[in-house]
Each structure stands twice: as C-alpha cells, then as structure tokens.
Amino acid sequence: MIGLTHYLVVSAIMFVLGLFGIMRRRNLIMLFFSSEIALNAANVALAAISVHLGDLNGQIFAFFVIAIAASEVAVGLGLLVLWYKKTGSIELSSLNNMKG
C-alpha cells in the first residue's frame, strides 16, 4: 500500500528537480517549466497530507495554487512572446538589454 511517506518522497524529489532546473537553466521557457515542477511538488504534498488528515483544506489550497500557476504561465508566456519578437532570443542574458 502506498502511504503518505511515498507521496512526500516523490514530492521532495520533484521539488529538488524543479529547484535544480531553476538554478541551472538559462532559457526562460525552461525556467517556467522548472518553476511549474516545483509548484506541482507542493501540490502533491498538500493533497497527500490533506487526504492523510481527512480534511479538504490542503486540496482546496492546492486548487488555488494550480489556478495561480496557470495565470502566471499565461502572463509569462505572453511576455516571452513579446520579448522574442523584440530581441530574437529568450535567453536570460538578453534581459540585460532592458536597462533604461
């Protein structure tokens, strides 16, 4: 039987992978993907603990985290498309050109 510990271990592994991706990537799209992995790791932990405790508070909070992450991706990808049209690159080093 899969218990709470299994879910928390998977959540910790996902969070470490997301954090590693955030720290190591230079491409902005991969940075978004890595942040989504870290947020989904938190959602897995929230849902697992919620089921373990027998209440819905963690699952409701995870639902709101998913909604906020979706809006963050929509706004972020829109900004990336505009930045790519302007500079032709989506690398982090190209953001230095934004200095006024």
Coordinates of C-alpha atoms in Angstrom, one line a residue:
M1 CA 0.0 0.0 0.0
I2 CA 1.2 3.5 -0.9
G3 CA 1.4 5.7 2.2
L4 CA 2.0 9.3 3.0
T5 CA 5.7 8.8 3.0
H6 CA 5.8 7.7 -0.6
Y7 CA 3.9 10.8 -1.7
L8 CA 6.2 13.1 0.3
V9 CA 9.3 11.4 -1.1
V10 CA 8.0 11.9 -4.7
S11 CA 7.1 15.5 -3.8
A12 CA 10.6 16.2 -2.4
I13 CA 12.3 14.7 -5.5
M14 CA 10.1 16.8 -7.8
F15 CA 10.8 19.9 -5.8
V16 CA 14.6 19.3 -5.9
L17 CA 14.4 18.7 -9.6
G18 CA 12.4 21.9 -10.1
L19 CA 14.8 23.9 -7.9
F20 CA 17.8 22.5 -9.7
G21 CA 16.2 23.5 -13.0
I22 CA 15.5 27.0 -11.8
M23 CA 19.1 27.4 -10.7
R24 CA 20.8 25.9 -13.7
R25 CA 18.8 26.9 -16.8
R26 CA 19.4 30.0 -18.9
N27 CA 16.4 29.6 -21.2
L28 CA 13.3 31.4 -19.9
I29 CA 10.9 28.7 -21.0
M30 CA 12.8 26.0 -19.2
L31 CA 12.8 28.3 -16.2
F32 CA 9.0 28.4 -16.3
F33 CA 8.8 24.6 -16.6
S34 CA 11.1 24.2 -13.6
S35 CA 9.0 26.5 -11.5
E36 CA 5.9 24.6 -12.5
I37 CA 7.5 21.3 -11.4
A38 CA 8.3 22.9 -8.0
L39 CA 4.8 24.2 -7.6
N40 CA 3.3 20.8 -8.6
A41 CA 5.6 19.2 -6.0
A42 CA 4.0 21.4 -3.4
N43 CA 0.5 20.5 -4.7
V44 CA 1.3 16.8 -4.4
A45 CA 2.4 17.3 -0.8
L46 CA -0.6 19.4 0.1
A47 CA -3.0 16.9 -1.4
A48 CA -1.3 13.9 0.2
I49 CA -1.3 15.5 3.7
S50 CA -4.9 16.5 3.2
V51 CA -6.0 13.0 2.4
H52 CA -3.9 11.6 5.3
L53 CA -5.6 14.0 7.8
G54 CA -9.0 13.5 6.3
D55 CA -9.9 17.1 5.5
L56 CA -10.2 19.1 2.3
N57 CA -8.2 22.2 3.3
G58 CA -5.0 21.1 1.6
Q59 CA -6.7 20.0 -1.6
I60 CA -8.6 23.4 -1.8
F61 CA -5.3 25.2 -1.3
A62 CA -3.7 23.1 -4.0
F63 CA -6.5 24.0 -6.3
F64 CA -5.8 27.7 -5.8
V65 CA -2.1 27.1 -6.3
I66 CA -2.9 25.5 -9.7
A67 CA -5.1 28.4 -10.7
I68 CA -2.4 31.0 -9.8
A69 CA 0.3 28.9 -11.6
A70 CA -1.9 28.8 -14.7
S71 CA -2.3 32.5 -14.7
E72 CA 1.4 33.0 -14.1
V73 CA 2.2 30.9 -17.1
A74 CA -0.3 32.7 -19.3
V75 CA 1.2 36.1 -18.4
G76 CA 4.8 34.9 -18.5
L77 CA 4.4 33.3 -21.9
G78 CA 2.8 36.4 -23.3
L79 CA 5.7 38.5 -22.1
L80 CA 8.1 35.9 -23.6
V81 CA 6.5 36.1 -27.0
L82 CA 6.8 39.9 -27.0
W83 CA 10.4 39.7 -25.8
Y84 CA 11.2 37.2 -28.5
K85 CA 9.7 39.4 -31.2
K86 CA 11.8 42.3 -30.0
T87 CA 15.2 40.6 -29.4
G88 CA 15.0 37.3 -31.2
S89 CA 16.2 35.4 -28.1
I90 CA 14.7 34.1 -24.9
E91 CA 18.0 33.6 -23.0
L92 CA 18.4 35.2 -19.6
S93 CA 21.4 37.1 -20.8
S94 CA 19.3 39.0 -23.3
L95 CA 17.3 40.6 -20.4
N96 CA 20.3 42.9 -19.6
N97 CA 19.1 45.0 -22.6
M98 CA 16.1 46.1 -20.6
K99 CA 18.2 48.7 -18.7
G100 CA 16.8 52.2 -19.3

